[in-house]
XYZ file of C-alpha atoms in Angstrom:
656
model
C -21.692 22.348 20.319
C -22.970 19.786 22.790
C -20.632 18.526 25.489
C -19.026 15.172 24.763
C -20.992 12.369 26.429
C -18.610 9.569 27.465
C -21.305 7.321 28.961
C -23.370 7.557 25.778
C -20.321 6.642 23.674
C -19.476 3.562 25.737
C -23.085 2.369 25.660
C -23.346 2.891 21.911
C -20.107 0.936 21.445
C -21.753 -1.852 23.429
C -24.844 -1.730 21.249
C -22.799 -1.649 18.037
C -21.052 -4.812 19.202
C -24.355 -6.512 20.005
C -25.806 -5.453 16.659
C -22.830 -7.059 14.927
C -23.346 -10.291 16.844
C -27.103 -10.276 16.291
C -26.689 -9.553 12.586
C -24.214 -12.417 12.233
C -26.324 -14.654 14.474
C -23.005 -15.648 16.025
C -20.562 -14.221 18.541
C -19.880 -13.496 22.200
C -21.989 -10.696 23.687
C -20.994 -11.185 27.325
C -17.514 -9.676 27.039
C -18.767 -6.935 24.711
C -21.006 -5.700 27.516
C -18.594 -6.136 30.408
C -15.269 -4.998 28.922
C -16.430 -1.966 26.923
C -15.344 0.661 29.511
C -11.773 -0.633 29.778
C -11.260 -0.985 26.024
C -12.785 2.457 25.483
C -10.512 3.948 28.156
C -7.406 2.447 26.588
C -8.093 3.573 23.008
C -9.625 6.935 23.845
C -7.237 8.095 26.549
C -3.964 6.162 26.543
C -2.959 4.232 23.432
C -0.329 6.144 21.418
C -0.555 5.659 17.655
C -0.580 7.557 14.368
C -3.896 7.826 12.565
C -2.242 7.996 9.141
C 0.359 5.265 9.673
C -0.938 2.183 11.507
C 2.474 0.469 11.160
C 4.476 3.319 12.760
C 7.303 1.457 14.555
C 6.983 3.351 17.853
C 3.230 2.929 18.232
C 1.762 1.305 21.318
C 0.528 -2.224 20.644
C -2.763 -3.692 21.807
C -3.428 -7.442 21.817
C -6.906 -8.839 22.457
C -5.949 -12.158 24.002
C -9.612 -12.797 24.756
C -10.211 -12.998 21.020
C -13.870 -13.886 21.424
C -14.352 -10.186 22.236
C -13.599 -9.232 18.630
C -16.913 -7.449 18.020
C -16.072 -5.066 20.860
C -12.581 -4.438 19.476
C -13.890 -3.649 15.984
C -16.508 -1.297 17.446
C -13.935 0.553 19.561
C -11.564 0.945 16.609
C -14.463 2.196 14.498
C -15.416 4.731 17.151
C -11.927 6.029 17.953
C -10.103 5.941 14.596
C -12.620 5.369 11.817
C -10.454 2.610 10.358
C -13.530 0.407 10.187
C -16.740 1.538 8.530
C -20.282 0.616 9.530
C -20.435 -1.652 6.486
C -17.425 -3.556 7.869
C -19.254 -4.037 11.161
C -22.333 -5.303 9.362
C -20.203 -8.000 7.703
C -18.965 -9.372 11.034
C -18.172 -13.099 10.723
C -18.991 -13.113 7.002
C -16.753 -14.606 4.330
C -13.861 -12.384 3.172
C -14.848 -9.566 5.522
C -12.514 -7.237 7.427
C -14.178 -8.348 10.665
C -13.608 -12.098 11.190
C -14.971 -13.968 14.192
C -11.679 -13.723 16.083
C -9.022 -11.069 15.406
C -6.701 -11.821 12.499
C -3.500 -9.881 11.859
C -4.364 -6.775 9.822
C -2.192 -3.749 10.555
C -4.178 -1.515 8.217
C -7.101 -1.997 10.629
C -4.877 -1.886 13.774
C -5.227 -5.589 14.502
C -1.747 -6.401 15.799
C -1.999 -10.194 15.993
C -4.171 -13.209 15.285
C -5.710 -14.414 18.536
C -8.473 -16.732 19.606
C -6.839 -19.735 21.201
C -6.851 -18.581 24.811
C -3.493 -17.588 26.259
C -1.822 -17.182 22.865
C -2.392 -13.431 22.808
C -1.054 -13.007 26.342
C 2.189 -14.800 25.472
C 2.447 -12.999 22.122
C 2.246 -9.693 24.000
C 5.168 -10.825 26.166
C 7.135 -11.509 22.964
C 6.368 -7.994 21.761
C 7.609 -6.658 25.092
C 10.874 -8.593 24.654
C 11.342 -7.031 21.219
C 10.675 -3.495 22.451
C 13.118 -3.803 25.347
C 15.766 -5.096 22.925
C 15.205 -2.150 20.566
C 15.128 0.303 23.456
C 18.464 -0.942 24.788
C 20.053 -0.995 21.367
C 18.983 2.358 19.985
C 18.018 4.725 22.781
C 20.538 7.135 24.263
C 20.550 10.030 26.690
C 19.251 12.435 24.048
C 16.807 10.296 22.080
C 14.205 7.652 22.844
C 13.739 6.094 19.457
C 11.712 3.257 20.989
C 9.614 3.712 24.110
C 6.235 2.196 23.355
C 4.059 -0.010 25.557
C 2.338 -3.305 24.897
C -1.203 -3.576 26.240
C -3.211 -6.760 26.429
C -6.780 -7.568 27.424
C -7.206 -11.067 28.798
C -10.006 -13.092 30.340
C -10.319 -15.646 33.124
C -9.904 -18.315 30.452
C -6.617 -16.822 29.242
C -5.143 -16.982 32.723
C -6.342 -20.542 33.273
C -4.283 -21.681 30.286
C -0.784 -22.850 31.201
C 0.814 -20.809 28.428
C -0.101 -17.589 30.258
C 1.645 -18.717 33.424
C 4.778 -19.568 31.442
C 4.778 -16.193 29.699
C 3.997 -14.270 32.882
C 6.852 -15.987 34.674
C 9.259 -14.960 31.906
C 7.976 -11.372 31.906
C 8.363 -11.103 35.673
C 11.920 -12.391 35.950
C 12.982 -10.166 33.039
C 11.187 -7.079 34.444
C 9.330 -6.228 31.246
C 7.940 -2.936 32.507
C 6.568 -2.047 29.070
C 3.832 -4.683 29.410
C 0.415 -3.818 30.846
C -2.305 -6.466 31.006
C -5.948 -5.638 31.653
C -7.683 -8.632 33.198
C -11.438 -8.801 32.636
C -12.229 -10.601 35.889
C -15.900 -11.453 35.437
C -15.590 -14.814 37.231
C -17.649 -16.640 34.638
C -16.757 -19.144 31.923
C -18.717 -20.874 29.166
C -19.806 -23.727 31.428
C -20.570 -21.753 34.574
C -19.100 -19.869 37.516
C -15.302 -19.683 37.592
C -14.987 -21.027 41.129
C -16.311 -24.428 40.059
C -12.862 -25.331 38.767
C -10.526 -22.406 39.500
C -9.577 -20.888 42.828
C -6.179 -19.287 42.256
C -5.496 -16.009 44.007
C -4.403 -14.270 40.849
C -3.198 -11.089 42.506
C -0.899 -12.909 44.913
C 0.285 -15.242 42.164
C 1.350 -12.404 39.891
C 3.050 -10.519 42.704
C 5.071 -13.673 43.379
C 5.985 -13.784 39.673
C 7.488 -10.303 39.875
C 4.549 -8.266 38.589
C 2.908 -5.192 40.026
C -0.793 -5.820 40.553
C -3.487 -3.146 40.595
C -7.155 -3.762 41.269
C -10.337 -1.982 40.178
C -13.469 -2.975 42.031
C -15.978 -1.534 39.567
C -15.147 -2.080 35.906
C -17.769 0.471 34.876
C -15.732 3.377 36.239
C -13.612 4.784 33.428
C -11.953 7.225 35.836
C -10.609 4.320 37.900
C -9.404 2.493 34.798
C -7.666 5.665 33.585
C -6.000 6.134 36.959
C -4.749 2.552 36.997
C -3.323 2.864 33.480
C -1.449 6.040 34.442
C -0.006 4.255 37.486
C 0.908 1.218 35.391
C 2.893 3.384 32.979
C 5.150 4.466 35.852
C 5.873 0.956 37.118
C 9.271 -0.712 36.873
C 7.613 -4.116 36.509
C 5.065 -5.692 34.191
C 1.618 -4.736 35.458
C -1.579 -6.751 35.812
C -4.688 -4.610 36.277
C -7.485 -6.739 37.704
C -10.725 -5.145 36.528
C -13.746 -6.656 38.277
C -16.636 -6.740 35.840
C -20.050 -8.344 35.429
C -20.307 -10.617 32.397
C -23.150 -9.483 30.149
C -23.823 -6.261 32.052
C -27.404 -5.022 31.386
C -28.534 -8.367 29.943
C -31.350 -10.387 31.464
C -28.698 -13.093 31.770
C -25.962 -10.905 33.271
C -23.526 -12.683 35.559
C -24.449 -16.098 34.146
C -22.732 -18.327 31.616
C -25.805 -18.090 29.338
C -24.686 -14.699 28.027
C -21.173 -15.821 27.107
C -21.837 -17.130 23.614
C -25.331 -16.159 22.495
C -27.801 -13.308 22.560
C -31.557 -13.556 22.159
C -33.173 -10.824 20.054
C -35.644 -9.969 22.828
C -32.759 -9.463 25.255
C -31.015 -7.127 22.822
C -34.065 -4.941 22.552
C -34.443 -4.559 26.321
C -30.718 -3.754 26.582
C -31.205 -1.094 23.897
C -33.989 0.427 25.967
C -31.874 0.350 29.150
C -28.960 2.044 27.409
C -31.224 4.567 25.658
C -30.070 3.392 22.274
C -31.645 4.100 18.917
C -31.877 1.863 15.866
C -29.368 -0.930 15.061
C -25.886 0.156 13.947
C -26.591 3.729 14.994
C -24.109 5.964 16.775
C -24.578 9.647 17.563
C -22.528 11.394 14.880
C -21.800 14.559 16.828
C -20.602 12.594 19.844
C -18.592 10.311 17.549
C -16.816 13.251 15.937
C -15.977 14.657 19.365
C -14.357 11.374 20.358
C -12.373 11.100 17.131
C -11.203 14.697 17.465
C -10.150 13.970 21.025
C -8.150 10.924 19.958
C -6.659 12.786 16.998
C -5.620 15.768 19.134
C -4.029 13.540 21.768
C -1.933 11.757 19.151
C -1.429 14.488 16.546
C 2.202 15.245 17.423
C 3.356 11.766 18.420
C 4.645 10.657 15.027
C 6.074 14.053 14.084
C 8.037 14.303 17.326
C 9.341 10.774 16.853
C 10.304 11.452 13.244
C 12.258 14.555 14.286
C 14.076 12.463 16.889
C 14.760 9.864 14.207
C 16.289 12.469 11.888
C 18.505 13.801 14.658
C 19.480 10.302 15.681
C 20.475 9.244 12.177
C 22.946 12.131 11.966
C 25.051 10.278 14.541
C 25.180 7.031 12.518
C 27.614 5.878 9.908
C 26.379 4.368 6.641
C 26.386 0.791 7.915
C 24.585 1.669 11.162
C 21.971 3.664 9.254
C 21.313 0.720 6.936
C 20.864 -1.640 9.886
C 18.342 0.703 11.494
C 16.423 1.373 8.295
C 16.388 -2.324 7.390
C 14.655 -2.940 10.682
C 12.213 -0.022 10.378
C 11.201 -0.942 6.831
C 11.237 -4.687 7.576
C 13.677 -5.342 4.749
C 14.219 -8.938 3.700
C 17.307 -10.909 4.669
C 18.349 -12.289 1.311
C 21.835 -13.763 1.318
C 23.291 -16.593 -0.717
C 24.993 -18.353 2.151
C 26.581 -20.762 -0.306
C 28.817 -17.902 -1.466
C 29.397 -16.438 1.989
C 30.169 -19.395 4.226
C 33.741 -20.642 4.265
C 33.121 -24.349 3.718
C 36.670 -25.204 4.760
C 35.748 -24.157 8.292
C 32.480 -26.080 8.463
C 32.333 -29.288 10.519
C 30.987 -31.006 7.411
C 31.204 -34.505 8.868
C 29.901 -33.547 12.295
C 26.292 -33.900 13.506
C 23.912 -31.586 11.685
C 23.133 -29.653 14.862
C 26.812 -28.639 15.071
C 26.909 -27.561 11.424
C 23.668 -25.660 11.971
C 25.249 -23.847 14.933
C 27.999 -22.566 12.655
C 25.582 -21.463 9.937
C 23.325 -19.680 12.425
C 26.261 -17.727 13.748
C 27.160 -16.615 10.241
C 23.573 -15.398 9.773
C 23.723 -13.616 13.131
C 26.896 -11.796 12.072
C 25.171 -10.718 8.850
C 21.879 -9.592 10.375
C 21.035 -7.711 13.549
C 17.432 -8.854 13.170
C 18.316 -12.531 13.639
C 17.438 -13.334 17.245
C 16.022 -16.227 19.268
C 16.719 -18.954 21.767
C 15.609 -22.308 23.080
C 13.511 -23.843 25.823
C 16.490 -24.542 28.124
C 18.153 -26.929 25.666
C 20.582 -24.806 23.662
C 23.477 -26.878 24.964
C 21.871 -29.866 23.177
C 20.187 -28.210 20.189
C 23.177 -25.882 19.603
C 20.777 -23.036 18.815
C 22.939 -20.332 20.366
C 24.534 -17.157 19.004
C 28.018 -17.176 20.506
C 28.635 -13.417 20.302
C 25.018 -12.412 20.850
C 24.882 -12.135 24.636
C 21.990 -13.310 26.791
C 18.805 -11.252 27.012
C 17.993 -10.310 30.610
C 16.859 -7.319 32.655
C 20.560 -6.516 32.992
C 21.246 -6.858 29.252
C 18.258 -6.253 27.016
C 20.676 -6.038 24.069
C 21.227 -9.807 24.253
C 20.243 -11.785 21.144
C 19.903 -15.137 22.947
C 16.519 -15.431 24.623
C 16.674 -17.864 27.531
C 13.047 -18.973 27.396
C 13.490 -21.527 30.151
C 11.435 -24.705 30.227
C 8.452 -22.873 28.770
C 7.939 -24.541 25.405
C 4.337 -23.438 24.943
C 5.067 -19.794 25.637
C 8.281 -19.801 23.618
C 6.431 -20.212 20.324
C 3.948 -17.433 21.046
C 6.709 -15.137 22.291
C 8.594 -15.769 19.052
C 5.441 -14.713 17.204
C 5.377 -11.473 19.174
C 9.008 -10.817 18.285
C 8.374 -11.606 14.605
C 5.442 -9.175 14.650
C 8.039 -6.573 15.649
C 10.067 -7.155 12.442
C 12.583 -9.639 13.877
C 13.606 -12.848 12.103
C 13.579 -15.198 15.042
C 14.182 -18.829 15.856
C 13.407 -21.275 18.648
C 15.205 -24.531 19.378
C 13.729 -27.714 20.850
C 13.790 -31.515 20.552
C 11.486 -32.724 17.792
C 9.371 -34.910 20.071
C 8.317 -31.808 22.020
C 7.083 -30.016 18.909
C 3.626 -31.018 20.152
C 3.990 -28.512 22.994
C 4.466 -25.779 20.412
C 1.661 -26.779 18.045
C -0.848 -23.988 18.858
C 1.880 -21.358 18.522
C 3.230 -22.850 15.288
C -0.300 -22.827 13.936
C -0.576 -19.115 14.769
C 2.811 -18.520 13.119
C 1.461 -20.098 9.953
C -1.865 -18.251 10.154
C -0.040 -14.909 10.401
C 2.652 -15.917 7.875
C 5.416 -14.845 10.243
C 9.131 -15.465 9.594
C 9.695 -17.680 12.635
C 12.012 -20.669 12.247
C 11.462 -23.609 14.596
C 14.640 -25.671 14.834
C 14.110 -29.268 15.955
C 16.921 -31.670 16.786
C 16.984 -35.247 18.182
C 14.802 -36.132 15.245
C 14.370 -39.922 15.315
C 14.383 -43.142 17.327
C 18.170 -43.032 17.008
C 18.318 -40.890 20.162
C 17.958 -44.333 21.704
C 18.428 -44.538 25.448
C 16.158 -41.620 26.325
C 13.308 -43.945 25.392
C 9.909 -43.647 23.782
C 8.983 -40.349 25.455
C 11.870 -38.582 23.717
C 11.802 -40.380 20.379
C 9.692 -38.565 17.776
C 7.420 -40.651 15.595
C 4.350 -38.643 14.573
C 5.837 -35.150 14.819
C 7.115 -34.921 11.238
C 3.633 -35.724 9.970
C 2.115 -33.154 12.310
C 4.445 -30.408 11.106
C 4.032 -31.266 7.425
C 0.255 -31.167 7.836
C 0.229 -27.515 8.955
C -0.738 -25.259 6.023
C 1.796 -22.551 5.116
C 4.622 -24.109 7.134
C 7.772 -25.013 5.204
C 9.298 -28.148 6.714
C 12.948 -28.801 5.830
C 14.826 -31.990 6.715
C 18.249 -31.621 5.088
C 20.664 -34.520 4.834
C 24.032 -32.726 4.834
C 25.699 -29.338 5.090
C 24.868 -28.384 1.490
C 21.176 -29.058 1.929
C 21.274 -27.265 5.269
C 22.746 -24.172 3.614
C 20.105 -24.455 0.905
C 17.367 -24.703 3.523
C 18.579 -21.570 5.298
C 18.840 -19.703 1.979
C 15.158 -20.427 1.356
C 14.121 -19.694 4.939
C 15.749 -16.268 4.782
C 14.590 -15.495 1.251
C 11.003 -16.690 1.552
C 10.284 -14.844 4.831
C 7.797 -17.528 5.841
C 7.096 -19.847 8.761
C 9.525 -22.739 8.740
C 10.496 -25.840 10.668
C 14.090 -26.999 10.273
C 14.742 -30.584 11.321
C 18.412 -31.322 11.992
C 19.907 -34.560 13.202
C 21.776 -35.159 16.426
C 23.775 -37.890 14.687
C 26.792 -37.532 12.475
C 25.961 -37.524 8.785
C 28.018 -37.776 5.639
C 28.090 -35.212 2.856
C 27.629 -36.397 -0.689
C 29.018 -35.371 -4.047
C 25.723 -34.683 -5.773
C 23.706 -33.062 -2.986
C 22.956 -29.436 -3.741
C 22.031 -26.267 -1.877
C 20.171 -24.953 -4.915
C 18.089 -28.067 -5.516
C 16.580 -27.944 -2.041
C 14.152 -25.472 -3.619
C 12.760 -28.376 -5.679
C 11.792 -30.278 -2.556
C 13.290 -33.535 -3.806
C 15.915 -34.500 -6.374
C 18.230 -37.320 -7.452
C 21.546 -37.464 -5.584
C 22.795 -40.853 -6.817
C 21.945 -42.436 -10.165
C 22.137 -46.015 -11.424
C 24.755 -47.120 -13.969
C 22.960 -49.776 -16.019
C 19.328 -50.275 -15.079
C 16.796 -48.835 -12.635
C 15.672 -51.573 -10.243
C 14.593 -49.380 -7.339
C 14.036 -45.744 -6.399
C 14.890 -45.263 -2.722
C 13.589 -41.991 -1.256
C 14.845 -40.594 2.063
C 15.234 -37.396 4.045
C 17.588 -36.123 6.722
C 19.942 -38.565 8.391
C 18.224 -41.469 6.665
C 19.822 -40.344 3.386
C 23.184 -41.492 4.779
C 21.606 -44.869 5.477
C 20.057 -44.951 2.001
C 23.474 -44.424 0.411
C 24.889 -47.321 2.438
C 21.969 -49.483 1.371
C 22.719 -48.650 -2.262
C 26.210 -50.082 -1.914
C 24.944 -53.215 -0.178
C 22.285 -53.756 -2.851
C 24.918 -53.595 -5.593
C 26.473 -56.727 -4.109
C 23.260 -58.483 -5.116
C 23.246 -56.741 -8.520
C 20.344 -54.482 -7.528
C 20.757 -50.898 -8.690
C 19.000 -48.110 -6.789
C 18.458 -44.453 -7.582
C 18.672 -42.402 -4.378
C 16.339 -39.413 -4.056
C 16.818 -36.910 -1.263
C 13.542 -35.331 -0.166
C 14.390 -32.367 2.125
C 10.947 -30.762 1.680
C 8.276 -33.228 0.602
C 5.453 -30.680 0.359
C 7.569 -28.480 -1.904
C 8.298 -31.446 -4.161
C 4.583 -31.902 -4.821
C 4.337 -28.246 -5.862
C 6.710 -28.863 -8.772
C 5.471 -29.557 -12.281
C 4.207 -33.028 -13.102
C 7.008 -33.356 -15.647
C 9.649 -32.724 -12.995
C 8.026 -35.124 -10.534
C 8.010 -37.813 -13.236
C 11.674 -37.180 -14.011
C 12.633 -37.810 -10.395
C 10.076 -40.542 -9.748
C 9.277 -42.086 -13.139
C 6.165 -44.218 -13.312
C 6.477 -47.979 -13.666
C 9.500 -48.362 -11.403
C 9.606 -49.693 -7.874
C 9.749 -46.995 -5.185
C 10.407 -47.316 -1.497
C 10.639 -44.629 1.175
C 13.054 -44.693 4.098
C 12.120 -42.399 6.989
C 12.011 -43.048 10.724
C 8.528 -41.608 11.196
C 4.920 -42.623 10.598
C 4.073 -39.566 8.510
C 1.059 -40.414 6.302
C 2.392 -37.952 3.707
C 4.859 -40.667 2.695
C 2.003 -42.669 1.177
C 1.875 -40.089 -1.623
C 5.259 -41.378 -2.786
C 4.531 -45.115 -2.910
C 1.823 -47.581 -3.884
C 1.290 -49.469 -0.636
C 2.377 -49.810 2.968
C 4.938 -52.500 2.168
C 6.912 -49.847 0.287
C 7.495 -47.869 3.484
C 10.585 -48.482 5.584
C 9.369 -46.494 8.544
C 8.343 -46.642 12.212
C 4.721 -47.448 12.993
C 4.843 -47.641 16.791
C 6.439 -45.670 19.607
C 10.171 -46.058 20.183
C 12.078 -47.936 22.863
C 14.885 -47.330 25.305
C 18.235 -48.772 24.268
C 21.368 -47.953 22.383
C 20.933 -46.716 18.830
C 22.091 -50.086 17.496
C 19.733 -52.023 19.779
C 16.750 -49.886 18.845
C 17.413 -50.181 15.109
C 17.736 -53.955 15.376
C 14.563 -54.213 17.449
C 12.635 -52.317 14.767
C 14.380 -54.246 11.971
C 15.866 -51.015 10.678
C 19.475 -52.131 10.689
C 21.111 -52.522 7.275
C 20.755 -56.301 7.115
C 17.035 -56.208 7.962
C 16.280 -53.417 5.505
C 18.155 -55.187 2.694
C 16.050 -58.275 3.346
C 12.833 -56.275 3.248
C 13.831 -54.569 -0.007
C 14.671 -57.874 -1.686
C 11.387 -59.408 -0.564
C 9.523 -56.413 -1.955
C 11.161 -56.206 -5.368
């Protein structure tokens, strides 16, 4: 049997990647040529996983933050595990293929996360590191390491230029996440030209100052040096950044230029094939391939079995409840409680601000589920998104359930995604106006269908004196426009309980909008009917003059308006709309029952969400906010925008 040829394997992985890109007539060949040795080294020699069980809980995780290098990742997985087939590679960037243009979550193919937007993968990897440290602290003991895996990430110059990476790196450093190892493909070239045209940070010094250990490899072609650095990184007590100096588009006629970043000419591919002594397209030496796969299989063959034996021994020390908690985590069991039957309503602050009621409900959920974990971007004292008996996560207490993300809104969302990818049901708290900072991460949450709940407070111009910068206007529309994101805006404690029931049951991305202001609870609101998206909470007695639709705190205002309108003999049906998108998923018959045709409708909501137009005939039927807010007391702001009761009554009468 011929000796295994490592250089041949790396070069054929390069060529496979280029063949994929050439076949698709789309892709990024530069990184496929430059980063092949480091990705090969990681998968062939270091990454711990089980070939039969890609979702094994104690596997090492790899995140390709530089998602444009997807062709290389698919080729390396094909070569080392066989999870992809050549036919999959040939369908790169084709509709409904297993090999999309940027990595998309697919555990069966060992794709751990959806990446592409630069920096998202880096911060997601930090979230995964948080989750592992929490599990390690909770379950490991002197005899058994039930969780001791690493999180590896490959990032590019572009990833580190993005602010989200700095935020995440800062968090990882201060919390000493020594299970995180980042390979930095430092090729000093971006799409528009040389890196130094707009970037001169001394990355090594920066990351040392952030609390990281930094290693450097001068020649990214040397697998032996990459292997050595990875071994050293595994012994560190800090997160590790390995700076791997590479040449973008190595072996191309356009190497070390921005021209090779996003395209490859067919003539160039052929001369690269000659240089690398390659054969025909999509060819890889079968004997050499089998040697590599046997090597990877042998290195990992006992990993799962040894872990499973440890698991069996460990479970002997647990009581029935403890065993259920562990197995619920390992099997990613749903959290499916009817909070309406569990929560003692007599102890709820039912006439307090919704954020205070939400605090109580969250703490009930936390007591019920070990998997419920999260935090806020340095505003939990205002958002009330805090688990009072959970403890604070830190390098001194990785068991803590409250993650103090700091003022790192962008990274918080991506870190929550990383935690959710580790089977946690997590939440993040923030003011609604700053939801914009989280948008890329929320989008990734929705793309991956992860059970992350974003909790937004301070949800209207009624926050008043903080002024226009802190008063949300367009954010509700932005959130409702994101596919696969459930947006709940409950009006009282019953609807809030109903929202949480659905959030826990549905196991989907969600945004929960809760008011800072005090709200009233109403006789005919319902936890169960939140599932309908919208429903009638107050009916007319004699005739239907007006249907007034509202959500959240504005429902309290709508009920006051109903009483004022009665003084003028105008009867209004009040419809609460806690989830407008869900309402439009109901049958046409149900929608017509709630909003019968031929009757005047008006919508009351302190936003400029264009979704509201689906409920009414014209703009005059909207009682909303069309400009930015203003600084002043709540009463002053409402009067300025003619949203006080007297002004709204006048508008309604003029519009009937």
